[in-house]
Coordinates of C-alpha atoms in Angstrom, one line a residue:
Chain A
M1 CA -2.6 41.2 4.0
V2 CA -0.5 38.7 2.1
V3 CA 0.1 36.5 5.1
L4 CA -3.6 36.0 5.8
P5 CA -4.3 33.4 3.1
I6 CA -1.3 31.4 4.4
L7 CA -2.5 31.6 7.9
W8 CA -5.9 30.5 6.7
T9 CA -4.4 27.5 4.9
I10 CA -2.5 26.5 8.1
A11 CA -5.7 27.0 10.1
L12 CA -7.4 24.7 7.6
A13 CA -4.7 22.1 8.0
F14 CA -5.2 22.2 11.7
Q15 CA -8.9 22.4 11.6
R16 CA -9.1 19.2 9.8
V17 CA -7.5 17.5 12.7
R18 CA -9.8 19.3 15.1
L19 CA -12.8 18.4 13.0
L20 CA -11.9 14.8 13.3
D21 CA -12.0 15.2 17.0
L22 CA -15.2 17.2 16.7
S23 CA -16.9 14.6 14.6
S24 CA -16.2 11.7 17.0
A25 CA -16.9 13.9 20.0
G26 CA -20.1 15.1 18.4
F27 CA -21.3 11.6 17.5
F28 CA -20.0 9.4 20.2
G29 CA -19.4 11.6 23.2
E30 CA -16.2 10.3 24.7
Y31 CA -13.5 9.3 22.3
T32 CA -12.5 5.8 23.1
L33 CA -10.2 3.3 21.6
A34 CA -13.1 1.0 20.8
N35 CA -12.8 1.8 17.1
F36 CA -9.2 1.0 17.0
D37 CA -9.8 -2.1 19.0
G38 CA -12.4 -3.2 16.4
I39 CA -9.9 -2.6 13.6
F40 CA -7.0 -4.5 15.0
S41 CA -9.0 -7.5 16.0
S42 CA -10.8 -7.9 12.8
Q43 CA -9.4 -9.9 9.9
G44 CA -10.8 -7.7 7.2
F45 CA -8.6 -4.7 7.9
W46 CA -5.4 -6.6 7.8
T47 CA -6.3 -8.2 4.6
S48 CA -7.1 -4.9 3.0
L49 CA -3.9 -3.4 4.3
L50 CA -1.9 -6.2 2.7
T51 CA -3.9 -5.6 -0.5
T52 CA -3.1 -1.9 -0.3
L53 CA 0.6 -2.6 0.1
T54 CA 0.7 -5.1 -2.8
Y55 CA -1.2 -2.7 -5.0
S56 CA 1.0 0.2 -4.1
V57 CA 4.4 -1.5 -4.4
L58 CA 3.7 -3.2 -7.7
G59 CA 1.8 -0.3 -9.2
T60 CA 4.6 2.1 -8.3
A61 CA 7.4 -0.1 -9.5
S62 CA 5.7 -0.9 -12.8
S63 CA 4.7 2.6 -13.6
I64 CA 8.2 3.9 -13.0
G65 CA 9.7 1.1 -15.0
L66 CA 7.4 1.7 -17.9
G67 CA 8.0 5.5 -17.6
L68 CA 11.8 4.9 -17.7
V69 CA 11.6 2.7 -20.8
C70 CA 9.5 5.3 -22.6
A71 CA 11.8 8.2 -21.6
L72 CA 14.8 6.4 -22.9
A73 CA 13.1 5.5 -26.2
L74 CA 12.0 9.1 -26.8
R75 CA 15.3 10.5 -25.8
N76 CA 16.7 11.3 -29.2
R77 CA 14.8 13.4 -31.7
F78 CA 12.7 11.8 -34.4
R79 CA 9.8 13.1 -36.5
G80 CA 6.7 13.2 -34.5
R81 CA 8.3 13.1 -31.1
T82 CA 6.2 15.9 -29.8
F83 CA 3.1 14.1 -30.8
V84 CA 4.2 10.9 -29.2
R85 CA 5.1 12.7 -26.0
A86 CA 1.7 14.4 -25.8
A87 CA -0.1 11.1 -26.6
I88 CA 1.7 9.3 -23.8
L89 CA 0.4 11.9 -21.3
I90 CA -3.2 11.4 -22.2
P91 CA -3.9 8.5 -19.8
Y92 CA -2.7 10.6 -17.0
V93 CA -4.9 13.6 -17.7
A94 CA -8.0 11.8 -18.9
P95 CA -10.9 11.8 -16.4
V96 CA -10.5 8.7 -14.2
V97 CA -14.2 7.9 -14.6
A98 CA -14.0 7.7 -18.3
A99 CA -10.8 5.7 -18.3
T100 CA -12.1 3.1 -15.9
F101 CA -15.3 2.8 -17.8
V102 CA -13.5 2.2 -21.1
W103 CA -11.3 -0.4 -19.4
R104 CA -14.3 -2.1 -17.9
T105 CA -16.0 -2.3 -21.3
M106 CA -12.8 -3.5 -23.0
L107 CA -12.4 -6.3 -20.4
N108 CA -16.1 -7.2 -20.4
P109 CA -16.5 -11.0 -20.7
Q110 CA -19.5 -10.8 -23.0
F111 CA -18.7 -8.1 -25.6
G112 CA -15.3 -6.7 -24.5
I113 CA -12.7 -6.5 -27.3
V114 CA -9.9 -8.0 -25.2
N115 CA -11.8 -11.2 -24.5
H116 CA -13.0 -11.3 -28.1
W117 CA -9.5 -11.3 -29.6
G118 CA -8.1 -13.2 -26.6
T119 CA -10.3 -16.2 -27.3
R120 CA -9.6 -16.1 -31.0
L121 CA -5.9 -15.4 -31.1
F122 CA -4.4 -16.7 -27.9
G123 CA -6.6 -19.8 -27.6
W124 CA -8.2 -18.9 -24.3
D125 CA -10.8 -21.6 -23.5
E126 CA -13.3 -19.1 -22.3
P127 CA -13.6 -15.3 -21.7
I128 CA -11.7 -14.2 -18.6
A129 CA -13.7 -12.1 -16.1
F130 CA -10.7 -9.8 -15.4
L131 CA -12.4 -7.6 -12.9
S132 CA -14.6 -10.0 -11.0
Q133 CA -12.5 -13.1 -10.7
V134 CA -10.5 -13.4 -7.4
S135 CA -8.0 -15.8 -8.8
S136 CA -7.4 -18.1 -11.8
E137 CA -5.3 -21.1 -12.4
V138 CA -2.4 -20.6 -14.8
S139 CA -0.2 -23.5 -15.8
L140 CA 3.4 -22.7 -16.6
L141 CA 5.8 -25.4 -17.5
G142 CA 3.5 -28.0 -16.1
L143 CA 3.1 -26.2 -12.8
E144 CA -0.2 -24.8 -11.6
F145 CA -0.1 -21.3 -10.3
S146 CA -3.0 -19.4 -8.7
V147 CA -3.0 -15.8 -10.0
P148 CA -5.0 -13.0 -8.3
T149 CA -6.7 -11.9 -11.5
A150 CA -8.6 -8.9 -10.4
L151 CA -5.8 -7.5 -8.3
L152 CA -3.3 -7.8 -11.2
T153 CA -5.8 -6.1 -13.5
V154 CA -6.2 -3.1 -11.2
I155 CA -2.4 -3.0 -10.8
T156 CA -2.0 -3.0 -14.6
F157 CA -4.6 -0.2 -14.8
E158 CA -2.6 1.8 -12.2
A159 CA 0.6 1.3 -14.2
W160 CA -1.1 2.4 -17.4
R161 CA -2.6 5.5 -15.8
S162 CA 0.4 6.8 -13.9
F163 CA 3.4 5.8 -16.0
P164 CA 3.1 9.1 -18.0
F165 CA 3.8 11.0 -14.8
A166 CA 7.0 9.1 -14.2
F167 CA 7.9 9.5 -17.9
L168 CA 7.4 13.2 -17.7
F169 CA 9.9 13.7 -14.9
L170 CA 12.5 11.2 -16.1
M171 CA 12.3 12.8 -19.5
A172 CA 13.0 16.2 -18.0
R173 CA 15.9 14.9 -16.0
L174 CA 17.3 13.1 -19.1
H175 CA 17.4 16.3 -21.0
A176 CA 19.2 18.1 -18.3
A177 CA 21.9 15.4 -18.1
P178 CA 25.2 16.7 -19.6
A179 CA 26.1 15.1 -22.8
A180 CA 29.8 15.3 -22.1
L181 CA 29.8 12.5 -19.6
E182 CA 28.3 10.1 -22.1
E183 CA 30.6 11.2 -24.8
A184 CA 33.5 10.5 -22.6
A185 CA 32.2 7.0 -21.9
R186 CA 31.7 6.4 -25.6
V187 CA 35.2 7.4 -26.3
D188 CA 36.4 5.0 -23.6
G189 CA 34.6 2.3 -25.6
A190 CA 31.6 1.7 -23.3
T191 CA 28.7 0.0 -25.1
P192 CA 25.1 1.5 -25.0
S193 CA 24.0 -0.7 -22.2
Q194 CA 27.1 0.1 -20.2
R195 CA 26.6 3.8 -20.8
F196 CA 23.1 3.5 -19.5
W197 CA 24.0 1.5 -16.5
H198 CA 27.1 3.4 -15.4
V199 CA 26.5 6.9 -16.6
V200 CA 22.8 7.6 -17.2
L201 CA 21.1 5.6 -14.5
P202 CA 23.2 7.1 -11.6
Q203 CA 22.1 10.5 -12.7
L204 CA 18.5 9.5 -12.8
L205 CA 18.5 7.8 -9.4
P206 CA 17.6 10.9 -7.3
T207 CA 14.6 11.5 -9.6
I208 CA 13.5 7.9 -9.4
A209 CA 13.7 8.0 -5.6
V210 CA 11.5 11.1 -5.4
L211 CA 9.1 9.6 -7.9
S212 CA 8.9 6.4 -5.9
V213 CA 7.9 8.3 -2.8
L214 CA 5.3 10.4 -4.5
R215 CA 3.8 7.6 -6.5
F216 CA 3.8 5.3 -3.6
I217 CA 2.0 7.8 -1.4
W218 CA -0.6 8.5 -4.1
T219 CA -1.2 4.9 -5.0
F220 CA -1.4 4.0 -1.3
N221 CA -4.2 6.6 -0.8
S222 CA -5.9 6.2 -4.1
F223 CA -9.6 5.4 -4.1
D224 CA -11.1 6.3 -7.4
D225 CA -9.5 3.7 -9.6
I226 CA -10.3 0.6 -7.6
Y227 CA -13.7 1.8 -6.5
L228 CA -14.7 2.4 -10.1
L229 CA -13.1 -0.7 -11.5
T230 CA -14.2 -3.3 -9.1
G231 CA -16.0 -1.6 -6.2
G232 CA -13.5 -3.3 -4.0
G233 CA -14.7 -6.8 -4.8
A234 CA -12.8 -9.8 -6.0
G235 CA -10.0 -9.4 -3.5
T236 CA -9.1 -5.8 -4.4
E237 CA -10.5 -4.0 -1.4
V238 CA -7.8 -1.5 -0.5
V239 CA -8.1 0.5 2.8
S240 CA -9.4 3.7 1.2
V241 CA -12.3 1.8 -0.4
R242 CA -13.0 0.1 2.9
V243 CA -13.1 3.4 4.6
F244 CA -15.6 4.7 2.1
N245 CA -17.8 1.6 2.5
A246 CA -17.7 2.0 6.2
L247 CA -18.7 5.6 5.9
T248 CA -21.5 5.3 3.4
A249 CA -22.9 1.8 3.4
R250 CA -22.6 1.1 7.1
G251 CA -22.7 4.7 8.3
N252 CA -20.0 3.8 10.8
I253 CA -18.2 7.1 11.0
G254 CA -16.1 6.0 14.0
A255 CA -14.7 3.0 12.3
A256 CA -14.2 4.9 9.0
S257 CA -12.1 7.7 10.7
A258 CA -10.1 5.2 12.7
Q259 CA -9.2 3.2 9.7
A260 CA -8.3 6.3 7.8
I261 CA -6.0 7.4 10.6
V262 CA -4.4 4.0 10.7
L263 CA -3.9 4.2 7.0
A264 CA -2.2 7.6 7.3
V265 CA 0.0 6.4 10.1
V266 CA 1.1 3.3 8.3
L267 CA 1.9 5.5 5.3
A268 CA 3.8 8.0 7.3
V269 CA 5.9 5.3 8.9
L270 CA 6.7 3.6 5.6
V271 CA 7.6 6.9 3.9
G272 CA 9.6 8.0 6.9
L273 CA 11.7 4.7 6.9
Y274 CA 12.3 5.0 3.2
L275 CA 13.4 8.7 3.4
R276 CA 15.8 7.8 6.2
R277 CA 17.4 5.0 4.3
F278 CA 17.6 7.1 1.2
S279 CA 19.1 10.1 2.9
A280 CA 21.7 7.8 4.6
R281 CA 22.6 6.5 1.2
E282 CA 22.9 10.0 -0.1
E283 CA 25.4 10.9 2.6
R284 CA 27.5 7.9 1.9
A285 CA 27.5 8.5 -1.9
Chain B
M1 CA 44.8 -2.1 -30.4
T2 CA 44.2 -5.4 -32.2
S3 CA 42.4 -7.1 -29.5
T4 CA 39.0 -8.7 -30.3
A5 CA 35.7 -8.7 -28.5
Q6 CA 36.3 -12.2 -27.2
E7 CA 39.4 -11.2 -25.3
N8 CA 37.5 -8.3 -23.8
P9 CA 34.3 -9.7 -22.4
K10 CA 33.9 -6.4 -20.5
G11 CA 33.9 -4.5 -23.8
S12 CA 36.1 -1.8 -22.2
L13 CA 38.3 -1.6 -25.2
R14 CA 37.7 -1.0 -28.9
A15 CA 37.4 -4.2 -30.9
S16 CA 39.1 -4.4 -34.3
P17 CA 37.3 -2.4 -36.9
D18 CA 36.8 -5.3 -39.3
S19 CA 34.6 -7.4 -37.0
R20 CA 30.9 -6.4 -37.4
W21 CA 29.8 -8.4 -34.4
T22 CA 31.3 -6.5 -31.6
R23 CA 29.2 -6.0 -28.5
D24 CA 29.0 -2.4 -29.3
A25 CA 27.6 -2.8 -32.8
V26 CA 25.2 -5.5 -31.8
E27 CA 23.8 -3.4 -28.9
T28 CA 23.6 -0.3 -31.0
R29 CA 21.5 -2.1 -33.6
L30 CA 19.4 -3.9 -31.1
F31 CA 18.5 -0.7 -29.2
A32 CA 17.8 1.1 -32.5
V33 CA 15.2 -1.6 -33.2
L34 CA 13.9 -1.8 -29.7
R35 CA 13.4 1.9 -29.5
W36 CA 10.9 1.8 -32.3
V37 CA 9.2 -1.2 -30.8
V38 CA 8.7 0.7 -27.6
I39 CA 7.5 3.8 -29.4
V40 CA 4.9 2.0 -31.4
G41 CA 3.9 -0.2 -28.5
V42 CA 3.4 2.7 -26.2
L43 CA 1.4 4.6 -28.7
V44 CA -1.0 1.6 -29.2
V45 CA -1.3 1.1 -25.4
T46 CA -2.0 4.7 -24.6
L47 CA -4.2 5.6 -27.5
F48 CA -6.2 2.4 -28.2
P49 CA -8.5 2.7 -25.2
F50 CA -9.5 6.2 -26.3
Y51 CA -9.9 5.1 -29.9
Y52 CA -12.1 2.3 -28.7
M53 CA -14.1 4.8 -26.6
A54 CA -14.7 7.0 -29.6
M55 CA -15.5 4.0 -31.9
L56 CA -18.1 2.5 -29.6
S57 CA -19.8 5.9 -29.1
V58 CA -20.6 6.1 -32.9
R59 CA -21.8 2.5 -33.3
S60 CA -25.2 1.1 -32.6
L61 CA -25.5 -1.3 -29.7
D62 CA -26.7 -4.2 -31.9
E63 CA -23.6 -3.9 -34.1
V64 CA -21.3 -4.0 -31.1
L65 CA -23.0 -7.1 -29.7
Q66 CA -22.8 -8.8 -33.1
D67 CA -19.2 -8.0 -33.8
P68 CA -17.4 -7.0 -30.6
G69 CA -14.0 -7.4 -32.2
A70 CA -14.3 -4.8 -35.0
L71 CA -11.4 -2.4 -35.1
F72 CA -12.9 0.2 -37.3
V73 CA -16.4 1.5 -38.2
P74 CA -17.4 1.7 -41.8
P75 CA -18.8 5.2 -42.5
S76 CA -22.2 3.7 -43.5
E77 CA -22.7 2.4 -39.9
L78 CA -21.9 5.7 -38.2
V79 CA -24.7 6.7 -35.8
I80 CA -24.9 9.7 -33.6
S81 CA -27.9 8.6 -31.7
S82 CA -25.8 7.8 -28.6
Y83 CA -24.8 11.5 -28.4
Q84 CA -28.3 12.7 -28.8
S85 CA -29.5 10.3 -26.1
V86 CA -26.8 11.2 -23.6
L87 CA -27.2 14.9 -24.0
A88 CA -31.0 15.0 -24.0
S89 CA -32.7 15.9 -20.8
P90 CA -34.2 13.1 -18.7
E91 CA -37.8 14.4 -19.4
V92 CA -37.4 13.2 -23.0
G93 CA -35.7 10.0 -22.1
G94 CA -32.1 11.1 -22.3
Q95 CA -29.4 11.2 -19.6
G96 CA -29.1 14.9 -19.1
F97 CA -25.4 15.3 -19.5
L98 CA -25.8 18.9 -20.5
V99 CA -26.7 19.7 -16.9
F100 CA -23.8 17.7 -15.6
M101 CA -21.5 19.6 -17.9
R102 CA -22.7 22.9 -16.6
N103 CA -22.2 21.7 -13.0
S104 CA -18.7 20.5 -13.7
G105 CA -17.8 23.7 -15.6
L106 CA -19.1 25.9 -12.8
V107 CA -17.3 23.9 -10.1
A108 CA -14.0 23.8 -12.1
L109 CA -14.0 27.5 -13.0
G110 CA -15.0 28.4 -9.5
T111 CA -12.1 26.4 -8.1
V112 CA -9.6 28.0 -10.4
A113 CA -10.8 31.5 -9.5
V114 CA -10.7 31.0 -5.8
A115 CA -7.4 28.9 -5.8
L116 CA -5.6 31.7 -7.8
L117 CA -7.0 34.4 -5.6
I118 CA -5.5 32.7 -2.6
G119 CA -2.5 31.1 -4.3
I120 CA -1.0 34.1 -6.0
P121 CA -0.6 36.3 -3.0
G122 CA 0.3 33.3 -0.9
A123 CA 3.0 32.2 -3.2
Y124 CA 4.3 35.7 -3.6
A125 CA 4.5 36.0 0.2
V126 CA 6.3 32.7 0.7
S127 CA 8.7 33.6 -2.1
R128 CA 9.5 37.2 -1.2
L129 CA 8.7 38.1 2.3
D130 CA 10.8 37.1 5.2
F131 CA 8.7 36.1 8.1
F132 CA 8.9 33.6 11.0
G133 CA 8.6 30.0 10.0
R134 CA 8.7 30.6 6.3
R135 CA 10.6 27.4 5.5
Q136 CA 8.4 25.2 7.7
I137 CA 5.3 26.6 5.8
S138 CA 6.5 25.2 2.5
A139 CA 7.0 21.8 4.1
L140 CA 3.6 22.0 5.6
F141 CA 2.0 22.8 2.3
L142 CA 3.3 19.7 0.8
A143 CA 2.5 17.7 3.9
V144 CA -1.1 18.8 3.5
Y145 CA -1.0 17.7 -0.1
L146 CA 0.1 14.2 0.7
F147 CA -2.7 13.6 3.2
P148 CA -5.0 10.8 2.1
S149 CA -8.0 12.5 0.8
I150 CA -10.1 9.7 2.3
L151 CA -8.9 10.8 5.7
L152 CA -10.1 14.3 5.0
A153 CA -13.3 13.0 3.5
V154 CA -14.7 11.8 6.8
P155 CA -14.5 15.1 8.8
L156 CA -15.4 17.2 5.8
F157 CA -18.4 15.0 5.1
I158 CA -19.7 15.6 8.6
F159 CA -18.7 19.2 8.8
F160 CA -20.5 20.1 5.5
T161 CA -23.5 18.0 6.5
R162 CA -23.8 20.0 9.7
I163 CA -23.5 23.5 8.2
G164 CA -25.9 22.4 5.4
L165 CA -23.5 22.9 2.5
R166 CA -23.2 19.2 1.6
G167 CA -25.0 18.7 -1.7
S168 CA -24.3 22.3 -2.9
L169 CA -21.7 23.1 -5.5
I170 CA -20.3 25.8 -3.3
G171 CA -19.4 23.3 -0.7
L172 CA -17.6 21.2 -3.3
V173 CA -15.7 24.3 -4.6
I174 CA -14.5 25.0 -1.0
V175 CA -13.3 21.4 -0.6
Y176 CA -11.5 21.5 -4.0
V177 CA -9.8 24.7 -3.2
S178 CA -8.5 23.4 0.1
Q179 CA -7.1 20.4 -1.9
V180 CA -5.3 22.3 -4.6
V181 CA -4.2 25.5 -2.9
A182 CA -1.1 23.9 -1.5
V183 CA 0.0 22.7 -5.0
S184 CA -0.9 26.1 -6.5
I185 CA 1.3 27.9 -4.0
Y186 CA 4.1 25.5 -4.4
M187 CA 4.1 25.7 -8.2
L188 CA 3.8 29.5 -8.3
R189 CA 6.4 30.0 -5.6
N190 CA 9.0 28.1 -7.6
Y191 CA 8.3 30.5 -10.4
F192 CA 8.4 33.7 -8.3
D193 CA 11.7 32.5 -7.0
T194 CA 13.1 32.7 -10.6
I195 CA 12.1 36.3 -11.1
P196 CA 15.1 38.5 -10.1
V197 CA 14.5 40.6 -7.1
S198 CA 16.5 43.4 -8.7
L199 CA 13.6 44.1 -11.1
E200 CA 11.3 44.7 -8.2
E201 CA 13.9 46.8 -6.3
A202 CA 14.2 48.9 -9.4
A203 CA 10.4 49.4 -9.4
A204 CA 10.5 50.3 -5.7
I205 CA 13.2 52.9 -6.3
D206 CA 10.9 54.4 -9.0
G207 CA 8.4 54.8 -6.3
C208 CA 6.1 51.8 -6.6
G209 CA 4.6 50.4 -3.5
R210 CA 4.7 46.7 -2.9
L211 CA 1.3 46.0 -4.4
D212 CA 2.0 48.2 -7.3
T213 CA 5.3 46.4 -7.9
M214 CA 3.4 43.1 -7.8
R215 CA 0.8 44.2 -10.3
R216 CA 3.2 45.8 -12.7
I217 CA 6.3 43.6 -12.6
S218 CA 5.8 40.3 -10.9
L219 CA 2.4 39.2 -12.1
P220 CA 3.0 39.9 -15.8
L221 CA 6.3 38.0 -15.6
A222 CA 4.7 35.1 -13.8
M223 CA 1.8 34.9 -16.3
P224 CA 2.9 31.6 -17.9
A225 CA 3.2 29.9 -14.5
I226 CA -0.2 31.3 -13.5
T227 CA -1.8 30.1 -16.7
A228 CA -0.3 26.6 -16.3
N229 CA -1.5 26.5 -12.8
A230 CA -5.0 27.6 -13.7
L231 CA -5.2 24.8 -16.3
F232 CA -3.8 22.3 -13.9
V233 CA -6.3 23.2 -11.2
F234 CA -9.1 23.1 -13.8
M235 CA -8.2 19.6 -14.8
I236 CA -8.0 18.4 -11.2
A237 CA -11.4 19.9 -10.4
W238 CA -13.0 18.6 -13.6
N239 CA -11.7 15.1 -13.0
E240 CA -12.3 14.8 -9.3
F241 CA -14.6 12.0 -8.2
L242 CA -14.5 11.1 -4.6
F243 CA -15.8 14.3 -3.0
A244 CA -18.3 14.7 -5.8
L245 CA -19.6 11.3 -4.9
L246 CA -19.7 11.9 -1.2
F247 CA -21.3 15.4 -1.4
L248 CA -23.6 15.4 -4.4
V249 CA -24.9 11.8 -4.9
E250 CA -28.4 12.5 -3.5
S251 CA -29.5 15.2 -6.0
R252 CA -29.2 14.3 -9.6
D253 CA -29.5 17.8 -11.0
R254 CA -26.3 18.7 -9.2
W255 CA -24.2 15.8 -10.4
T256 CA -20.9 16.6 -12.1
V257 CA -20.0 14.9 -15.3
S258 CA -17.7 12.4 -13.7
L259 CA -20.2 11.5 -11.0
G260 CA -23.0 11.3 -13.6
L261 CA -21.1 8.9 -15.7
S262 CA -20.1 6.7 -12.8
Q263 CA -23.6 6.5 -11.4
L264 CA -25.1 5.7 -14.8
A265 CA -22.4 3.1 -15.6
G266 CA -23.9 0.9 -12.9
S267 CA -27.3 0.7 -14.4
I268 CA -28.4 -2.1 -16.6
E269 CA -30.9 -0.3 -18.8
I270 CA -28.6 2.3 -20.3
P271 CA -26.7 0.9 -23.4
T272 CA -22.9 0.9 -23.2
T273 CA -22.7 2.9 -26.4
V274 CA -24.6 5.8 -24.8
L275 CA -22.3 5.7 -21.8
M276 CA -19.3 5.7 -24.2
A277 CA -20.6 8.8 -25.8
G278 CA -20.8 10.2 -22.2
S279 CA -17.1 9.2 -21.7
V280 CA -16.1 11.0 -24.8
I281 CA -18.0 14.1 -23.6
V282 CA -16.2 14.0 -20.3
T283 CA -12.8 13.5 -21.9
I284 CA -13.0 16.1 -24.7
P285 CA -12.7 19.3 -22.6
I286 CA -9.7 17.8 -20.8
I287 CA -8.0 16.8 -24.0
L288 CA -8.6 20.3 -25.4
V289 CA -7.2 22.0 -22.4
F290 CA -4.3 19.7 -22.2
F291 CA -3.2 20.0 -25.9
S292 CA -3.6 23.8 -25.9
S293 CA -1.3 24.1 -23.0
E294 CA 0.8 21.0 -23.1
R295 CA 4.1 22.8 -23.2
L296 CA 3.2 25.2 -20.4
L297 CA 2.0 22.4 -18.2
T298 CA 4.9 20.0 -18.6
E299 CA 7.3 22.8 -17.9
G300 CA 5.3 24.0 -15.0
L301 CA 5.0 20.5 -13.5
T302 CA 8.6 19.5 -13.9
A303 CA 10.1 22.9 -12.9
G304 CA 12.8 22.0 -10.4
A305 CA 13.2 18.4 -11.7
E306 CA 16.3 19.5 -13.5
K307 CA 18.0 20.2 -10.2
G308 CA 17.6 16.5 -9.4

């Protein structure tokens, strides 16, 4: 009796794969490689794969970095720590639709609060269309850089939305770290930064590694945020949004499934490589 | 030890007590300041968007357009017309969020019920019973969870279209359950593992059958984990957007709150302030659920993180 649900879950897992075959078989008769051929020869897919990679790597790194900084700042007790910790988690649990809508309003060039204060305080010449501008010219030290505005904005949003997750796990790990090690380092005269670098960070590394994998996978597959923020325009079309557009706008189920499969395979390869490297390092350590 | 900090660039030895500018003292003071900078900064960054959301929802649109940079609303300017407009049914010119709320609530509660019905026995089995391939099953659960949902979206979309369940809330519940059941089982299993088997053996000696033991011993003990899991699943189902969009977009009276908000956000004629009121309405249940169970949830989610 108890095994049944499990078997059913497994069946579901396999059914999905079979459904995929069913769908293509049902709609296209023979399953050919034509869809994949179409993907690999078109420019659009590669561009969106590169966008996906950039988005995932930068989004993951910045959210974990931010989470680590917060976890360290909240490590020692202070009045109101419980409140601060709960507040930090709000962006992660809030409905994605509401969060993206607020951001879109805040960044709105006409009446958004960011552009309003930006033009007054930071001397921007004109409002910046954060979510619809592919790139903008920024001059630093006399050099002109082209910055992918919209892509950076969605990466910032991703960091804002998912750093609480990293924070939560790093915080839990920090509390589990034995105090004696740090005490010993302090007695030996290690400064705070040395204590962090040589004592605390090594203990956090396994957690950071797991977080990197999880966050990378989720960011790589994420659809909601970018679809709701930009609709995939302005150079932010990640593969999942592309799949969705192929499925709904063009009704091209074959191309949509093929792209989704390529996405999953690329992800599996990347995560596999990472895990292999990481486990090799573990054995050496 | 009379060496000074200059002679010890590595800072590995204590500097003389009379120098106030040792690396250690400077760093300690610096980090004490930085810590508060981070705390204040992070509070502003996380809370401001939600404050802004609440603020815009109680201002009139003209006010917002005249003074977009205002950081607080004087009480004399508070208006609740946005809320009235967003909740009223479309017949009287509102947006009908009450219907969306009902749909979201039904779907989320349905998902919680079904996920627990499957998840509790499943987790118990994986935790307690020895059967062939038990370890592989746990790995498989997580593997399913890490699948891109967009990959599942394509076959599910077709499948549900064919059996005629696309566009029904039931279909959506089935999809959500298949998405969360793996996580449910994983979370609950970790907790069942912490319950000593000896307790159950004692019950068995006293003549309880396996189901009896489960009902009298294991379930009451696992209640915190089950509650945390139920709330977690509720939040996922309430917030989910992609499948709601794929399955329900054609029939407005079946939209969930998230879908309704995203669909209306694209239209020109609905004022931003009204949609902000909608955002507040979507967010409030989640905030309530989250704050009432914050401790349970954080412990439930990070269980096992301590082991590194």
